[in-house]
């Protein structure tokens, strides 16, 4: 009887470990991702990107991936806007749903040099934390946050330069 109980306990532990290893892909450090409070691992290195760190200024978050052609079209506009609005608004790029080389993709558009904070989405590649929290159905996704961290608006398609500038003016007067 005792031997059976020990065997069942051992099997239960192995089962739990198997489930945990199957549900996590190991490629993303932990964090928190809700629409109004996120704490994500930096795209490179060991830093963190937190919405709360930018309280007091508007925040524009764009979710991108290296395979996303619409992202490729809009990121030069975002980089130019981030550079022009440095100190007035914070742009954050979140590499999400990635199947390729997100850091190289971000470097191609010089996002960090233009003032972007860069993060990796958390969770499995197909169900990234920010992606899921924002209720996204595709990429790119852009979320506009107030200076207090409230989510103002979300766009689930690529934005042209004119559309981005119109939204920056509408939501932030910039």
PDB file of C-alpha atoms in Angstrom:
ATOM      1  CA  UNK A   1       0.000   0.000   0.000  1.00  0.00           C
ATOM      2  CA  UNK A   2       2.769   2.413   0.950  1.00  0.00           C
ATOM      3  CA  UNK A   3       4.769   1.482  -2.136  1.00  0.00           C
ATOM      4  CA  UNK A   4       1.730   2.224  -4.346  1.00  0.00           C
ATOM      5  CA  UNK A   5       1.274   5.648  -2.727  1.00  0.00           C
ATOM      6  CA  UNK A   6       4.934   6.530  -3.319  1.00  0.00           C
ATOM      7  CA  UNK A   7       4.679   5.345  -6.921  1.00  0.00           C
ATOM      8  CA  UNK A   8       1.518   7.412  -7.507  1.00  0.00           C
ATOM      9  CA  UNK A   9       3.140  10.474  -5.944  1.00  0.00           C
ATOM     10  CA  UNK A  10       6.185  10.031  -8.171  1.00  0.00           C
ATOM     11  CA  UNK A  11       4.000   9.715 -11.267  1.00  0.00           C
ATOM     12  CA  UNK A  12       2.066  12.835 -10.278  1.00  0.00           C
ATOM     13  CA  UNK A  13       5.293  14.816  -9.906  1.00  0.00           C
ATOM     14  CA  UNK A  14       6.569  13.606 -13.293  1.00  0.00           C
ATOM     15  CA  UNK A  15       3.211  14.530 -14.834  1.00  0.00           C
ATOM     16  CA  UNK A  16       3.285  18.052 -13.407  1.00  0.00           C
ATOM     17  CA  UNK A  17       6.868  18.558 -14.613  1.00  0.00           C
ATOM     18  CA  UNK A  18       5.942  17.301 -18.074  1.00  0.00           C
ATOM     19  CA  UNK A  19       3.003  19.701 -18.307  1.00  0.00           C
ATOM     20  CA  UNK A  20       5.136  22.632 -17.146  1.00  0.00           C
ATOM     21  CA  UNK A  21       7.887  21.890 -19.630  1.00  0.00           C
ATOM     22  CA  UNK A  22       5.372  21.489 -22.461  1.00  0.00           C
ATOM     23  CA  UNK A  23       3.525  24.757 -21.756  1.00  0.00           C
ATOM     24  CA  UNK A  24       6.640  26.928 -21.597  1.00  0.00           C
ATOM     25  CA  UNK A  25       8.939  27.295 -24.572  1.00  0.00           C
ATOM     26  CA  UNK A  26      11.831  28.591 -22.496  1.00  0.00           C
ATOM     27  CA  UNK A  27      12.649  31.351 -24.971  1.00  0.00           C
ATOM     28  CA  UNK A  28      11.048  34.200 -23.038  1.00  0.00           C
ATOM     29  CA  UNK A  29      11.892  35.409 -19.571  1.00  0.00           C
ATOM     30  CA  UNK A  30       8.937  35.897 -17.260  1.00  0.00           C
ATOM     31  CA  UNK A  31       7.026  39.093 -16.958  1.00  0.00           C
ATOM     32  CA  UNK A  32       3.610  40.642 -16.727  1.00  0.00           C
ATOM     33  CA  UNK A  33       1.472  41.713 -19.645  1.00  0.00           C
ATOM     34  CA  UNK A  34      -1.925  43.302 -19.252  1.00  0.00           C
ATOM     35  CA  UNK A  35      -3.294  46.096 -21.399  1.00  0.00           C
ATOM     36  CA  UNK A  36      -2.487  48.702 -18.719  1.00  0.00           C
ATOM     37  CA  UNK A  37       0.465  47.224 -16.829  1.00  0.00           C
ATOM     38  CA  UNK A  38       3.316  45.471 -18.530  1.00  0.00           C
ATOM     39  CA  UNK A  39       6.774  44.432 -17.463  1.00  0.00           C
ATOM     40  CA  UNK A  40       8.576  42.741 -20.341  1.00  0.00           C
ATOM     41  CA  UNK A  41      12.128  41.507 -20.858  1.00  0.00           C
ATOM     42  CA  UNK A  42      14.336  43.757 -22.974  1.00  0.00           C
ATOM     43  CA  UNK A  43      14.748  42.626 -26.568  1.00  0.00           C
ATOM     44  CA  UNK A  44      18.452  42.201 -25.883  1.00  0.00           C
ATOM     45  CA  UNK A  45      20.324  41.920 -22.623  1.00  0.00           C
ATOM     46  CA  UNK A  46      18.871  41.501 -19.168  1.00  0.00           C
ATOM     47  CA  UNK A  47      16.960  44.767 -18.748  1.00  0.00           C
ATOM     48  CA  UNK A  48      13.212  45.250 -18.413  1.00  0.00           C
ATOM     49  CA  UNK A  49      10.696  47.469 -20.216  1.00  0.00           C
ATOM     50  CA  UNK A  50       7.892  48.614 -17.915  1.00  0.00           C
ATOM     51  CA  UNK A  51       4.960  50.869 -18.762  1.00  0.00           C
ATOM     52  CA  UNK A  52       5.161  52.388 -15.262  1.00  0.00           C
ATOM     53  CA  UNK A  53       8.678  53.681 -15.997  1.00  0.00           C
ATOM     54  CA  UNK A  54       7.229  56.151 -18.519  1.00  0.00           C
ATOM     55  CA  UNK A  55       4.502  57.660 -16.346  1.00  0.00           C
ATOM     56  CA  UNK A  56       4.164  61.350 -17.064  1.00  0.00           C
ATOM     57  CA  UNK A  57       4.458  61.091 -20.836  1.00  0.00           C
ATOM     58  CA  UNK A  58       2.415  59.487 -23.608  1.00  0.00           C
ATOM     59  CA  UNK A  59       3.477  55.999 -24.670  1.00  0.00           C
ATOM     60  CA  UNK A  60       3.031  54.426 -28.082  1.00  0.00           C
ATOM     61  CA  UNK A  61       3.553  50.653 -28.173  1.00  0.00           C
ATOM     62  CA  UNK A  62       3.917  48.788 -31.437  1.00  0.00           C
ATOM     63  CA  UNK A  63       3.988  45.007 -31.658  1.00  0.00           C
ATOM     64  CA  UNK A  64       6.067  43.752 -34.579  1.00  0.00           C
ATOM     65  CA  UNK A  65       7.765  40.650 -35.983  1.00  0.00           C
ATOM     66  CA  UNK A  66      10.477  40.184 -38.580  1.00  0.00           C
ATOM     67  CA  UNK A  67       8.100  38.303 -40.910  1.00  0.00           C
ATOM     68  CA  UNK A  68       5.446  41.062 -40.858  1.00  0.00           C
ATOM     69  CA  UNK A  69       5.418  43.015 -44.138  1.00  0.00           C
ATOM     70  CA  UNK A  70       3.054  45.689 -42.774  1.00  0.00           C
ATOM     71  CA  UNK A  71       5.477  46.173 -39.847  1.00  0.00           C
ATOM     72  CA  UNK A  72       8.291  46.604 -42.338  1.00  0.00           C
ATOM     73  CA  UNK A  73       6.315  49.339 -44.075  1.00  0.00           C
ATOM     74  CA  UNK A  74       5.347  51.291 -40.937  1.00  0.00           C
ATOM     75  CA  UNK A  75       8.513  51.072 -38.807  1.00  0.00           C
ATOM     76  CA  UNK A  76      10.469  53.763 -40.711  1.00  0.00           C
ATOM     77  CA  UNK A  77       7.617  56.205 -39.959  1.00  0.00           C
ATOM     78  CA  UNK A  78       7.569  55.156 -36.300  1.00  0.00           C
ATOM     79  CA  UNK A  79      11.343  55.562 -36.031  1.00  0.00           C
ATOM     80  CA  UNK A  80      11.155  59.075 -37.496  1.00  0.00           C
ATOM     81  CA  UNK A  81       8.309  60.021 -35.136  1.00  0.00           C
ATOM     82  CA  UNK A  82      10.146  58.583 -32.110  1.00  0.00           C
ATOM     83  CA  UNK A  83      13.232  60.602 -32.988  1.00  0.00           C
ATOM     84  CA  UNK A  84      11.252  63.814 -33.527  1.00  0.00           C
ATOM     85  CA  UNK A  85       9.235  63.371 -30.305  1.00  0.00           C
ATOM     86  CA  UNK A  86      12.076  62.231 -28.042  1.00  0.00           C
ATOM     87  CA  UNK A  87      11.344  63.537 -24.532  1.00  0.00           C
ATOM     88  CA  UNK A  88       7.698  64.324 -25.394  1.00  0.00           C
ATOM     89  CA  UNK A  89       6.446  60.781 -26.018  1.00  0.00           C
ATOM     90  CA  UNK A  90       7.935  57.312 -25.569  1.00  0.00           C
ATOM     91  CA  UNK A  91       7.814  54.695 -28.294  1.00  0.00           C
ATOM     92  CA  UNK A  92       8.120  51.051 -27.272  1.00  0.00           C
ATOM     93  CA  UNK A  93       8.607  48.231 -29.754  1.00  0.00           C
ATOM     94  CA  UNK A  94       7.582  44.736 -28.645  1.00  0.00           C
ATOM     95  CA  UNK A  95       8.881  41.831 -30.722  1.00  0.00           C
ATOM     96  CA  UNK A  96       5.900  39.464 -30.717  1.00  0.00           C
ATOM     97  CA  UNK A  97       4.877  36.334 -32.590  1.00  0.00           C
ATOM     98  CA  UNK A  98       8.493  36.045 -33.699  1.00  0.00           C
ATOM     99  CA  UNK A  99       9.756  33.207 -35.864  1.00  0.00           C
ATOM    100  CA  UNK A 100      12.898  34.932 -37.132  1.00  0.00           C
ATOM    101  CA  UNK A 101      15.438  37.453 -35.867  1.00  0.00           C
ATOM    102  CA  UNK A 102      13.607  40.247 -34.063  1.00  0.00           C
ATOM    103  CA  UNK A 103      16.749  42.051 -32.816  1.00  0.00           C
ATOM    104  CA  UNK A 104      18.170  42.229 -36.363  1.00  0.00           C
ATOM    105  CA  UNK A 105      14.802  43.471 -37.655  1.00  0.00           C
ATOM    106  CA  UNK A 106      14.694  46.246 -35.039  1.00  0.00           C
ATOM    107  CA  UNK A 107      18.325  47.162 -35.810  1.00  0.00           C
ATOM    108  CA  UNK A 108      17.526  47.399 -39.522  1.00  0.00           C
ATOM    109  CA  UNK A 109      15.159  50.285 -38.764  1.00  0.00           C
ATOM    110  CA  UNK A 110      17.462  51.806 -36.118  1.00  0.00           C
ATOM    111  CA  UNK A 111      14.651  51.728 -33.564  1.00  0.00           C
ATOM    112  CA  UNK A 112      16.893  51.928 -30.499  1.00  0.00           C
ATOM    113  CA  UNK A 113      18.861  54.831 -31.992  1.00  0.00           C
ATOM    114  CA  UNK A 114      15.631  56.741 -32.639  1.00  0.00           C
ATOM    115  CA  UNK A 115      14.587  56.490 -28.990  1.00  0.00           C
ATOM    116  CA  UNK A 116      12.545  53.280 -28.896  1.00  0.00           C
ATOM    117  CA  UNK A 117      12.612  51.059 -25.831  1.00  0.00           C
ATOM    118  CA  UNK A 118      12.666  47.497 -27.180  1.00  0.00           C
ATOM    119  CA  UNK A 119      11.113  44.451 -25.515  1.00  0.00           C
ATOM    120  CA  UNK A 120      10.327  40.805 -26.181  1.00  0.00           C
ATOM    121  CA  UNK A 121       6.816  39.562 -25.728  1.00  0.00           C
ATOM    122  CA  UNK A 122       6.367  36.889 -23.082  1.00  0.00           C
ATOM    123  CA  UNK A 123       4.752  33.499 -23.372  1.00  0.00           C
ATOM    124  CA  UNK A 124       4.758  31.103 -26.266  1.00  0.00           C
ATOM    125  CA  UNK A 125       5.420  32.551 -29.717  1.00  0.00           C
ATOM    126  CA  UNK A 126       1.819  31.921 -30.780  1.00  0.00           C
ATOM    127  CA  UNK A 127       0.244  33.432 -27.655  1.00  0.00           C
ATOM    128  CA  UNK A 128       2.541  36.263 -26.611  1.00  0.00           C
ATOM    129  CA  UNK A 129       1.584  38.040 -23.400  1.00  0.00           C
ATOM    130  CA  UNK A 130       1.119  41.571 -24.800  1.00  0.00           C
ATOM    131  CA  UNK A 131      -0.371  40.188 -27.984  1.00  0.00           C
ATOM    132  CA  UNK A 132      -2.980  38.263 -26.003  1.00  0.00           C
ATOM    133  CA  UNK A 133      -3.533  41.045 -23.450  1.00  0.00           C
ATOM    134  CA  UNK A 134      -4.345  43.493 -26.232  1.00  0.00           C
ATOM    135  CA  UNK A 135      -6.717  41.004 -27.856  1.00  0.00           C
ATOM    136  CA  UNK A 136      -4.707  41.123 -31.071  1.00  0.00           C
ATOM    137  CA  UNK A 137      -5.644  39.075 -34.109  1.00  0.00           C
ATOM    138  CA  UNK A 138      -2.635  39.876 -36.289  1.00  0.00           C
ATOM    139  CA  UNK A 139       0.355  42.167 -36.652  1.00  0.00           C
ATOM    140  CA  UNK A 140       1.178  44.985 -36.490  1.00  0.00           C
ATOM    141  CA  UNK A 141      -0.676  46.282 -33.445  1.00  0.00           C
ATOM    142  CA  UNK A 142      -0.225  49.784 -32.061  1.00  0.00           C
ATOM    143  CA  UNK A 143      -1.492  50.799 -28.632  1.00  0.00           C
ATOM    144  CA  UNK A 144      -1.703  54.443 -27.543  1.00  0.00           C
ATOM    145  CA  UNK A 145      -1.356  55.088 -23.795  1.00  0.00           C
ATOM    146  CA  UNK A 146      -2.025  58.272 -21.838  1.00  0.00           C
ATOM    147  CA  UNK A 147       0.627  59.824 -19.632  1.00  0.00           C
ATOM    148  CA  UNK A 148      -1.035  58.063 -16.669  1.00  0.00           C
ATOM    149  CA  UNK A 149      -0.805  54.612 -18.292  1.00  0.00           C
ATOM    150  CA  UNK A 150      -4.409  54.290 -19.456  1.00  0.00           C
ATOM    151  CA  UNK A 151      -4.952  52.543 -22.768  1.00  0.00           C
ATOM    152  CA  UNK A 152      -6.571  55.135 -25.045  1.00  0.00           C
ATOM    153  CA  UNK A 153      -6.828  53.310 -28.345  1.00  0.00           C
ATOM    154  CA  UNK A 154      -5.560  50.271 -30.222  1.00  0.00           C
ATOM    155  CA  UNK A 155      -5.023  49.843 -33.962  1.00  0.00           C
ATOM    156  CA  UNK A 156      -4.687  46.371 -35.483  1.00  0.00           C
ATOM    157  CA  UNK A 157      -3.267  47.250 -38.869  1.00  0.00           C
ATOM    158  CA  UNK A 158      -0.331  49.060 -40.368  1.00  0.00           C
ATOM    159  CA  UNK A 159      -0.461  52.839 -40.127  1.00  0.00           C
ATOM    160  CA  UNK A 160       0.683  55.264 -42.782  1.00  0.00           C
ATOM    161  CA  UNK A 161       2.726  58.306 -41.807  1.00  0.00           C
ATOM    162  CA  UNK A 162      -0.358  60.510 -42.175  1.00  0.00           C
ATOM    163  CA  UNK A 163      -2.460  58.202 -39.973  1.00  0.00           C
ATOM    164  CA  UNK A 164       0.211  58.011 -37.267  1.00  0.00           C
ATOM    165  CA  UNK A 165       0.664  61.782 -37.228  1.00  0.00           C
ATOM    166  CA  UNK A 166      -3.107  62.311 -37.096  1.00  0.00           C
ATOM    167  CA  UNK A 167      -3.391  59.971 -34.074  1.00  0.00           C
ATOM    168  CA  UNK A 168      -0.437  61.610 -32.311  1.00  0.00           C
ATOM    169  CA  UNK A 169      -2.156  64.962 -32.769  1.00  0.00           C
ATOM    170  CA  UNK A 170      -5.599  63.633 -31.767  1.00  0.00           C
ATOM    171  CA  UNK A 171      -4.514  61.806 -28.606  1.00  0.00           C
ATOM    172  CA  UNK A 172      -1.543  63.868 -27.459  1.00  0.00           C
ATOM    173  CA  UNK A 173      -1.629  67.189 -29.269  1.00  0.00           C
ATOM    174  CA  UNK A 174       1.781  66.411 -30.764  1.00  0.00           C
TER     175      UNK A 174
END
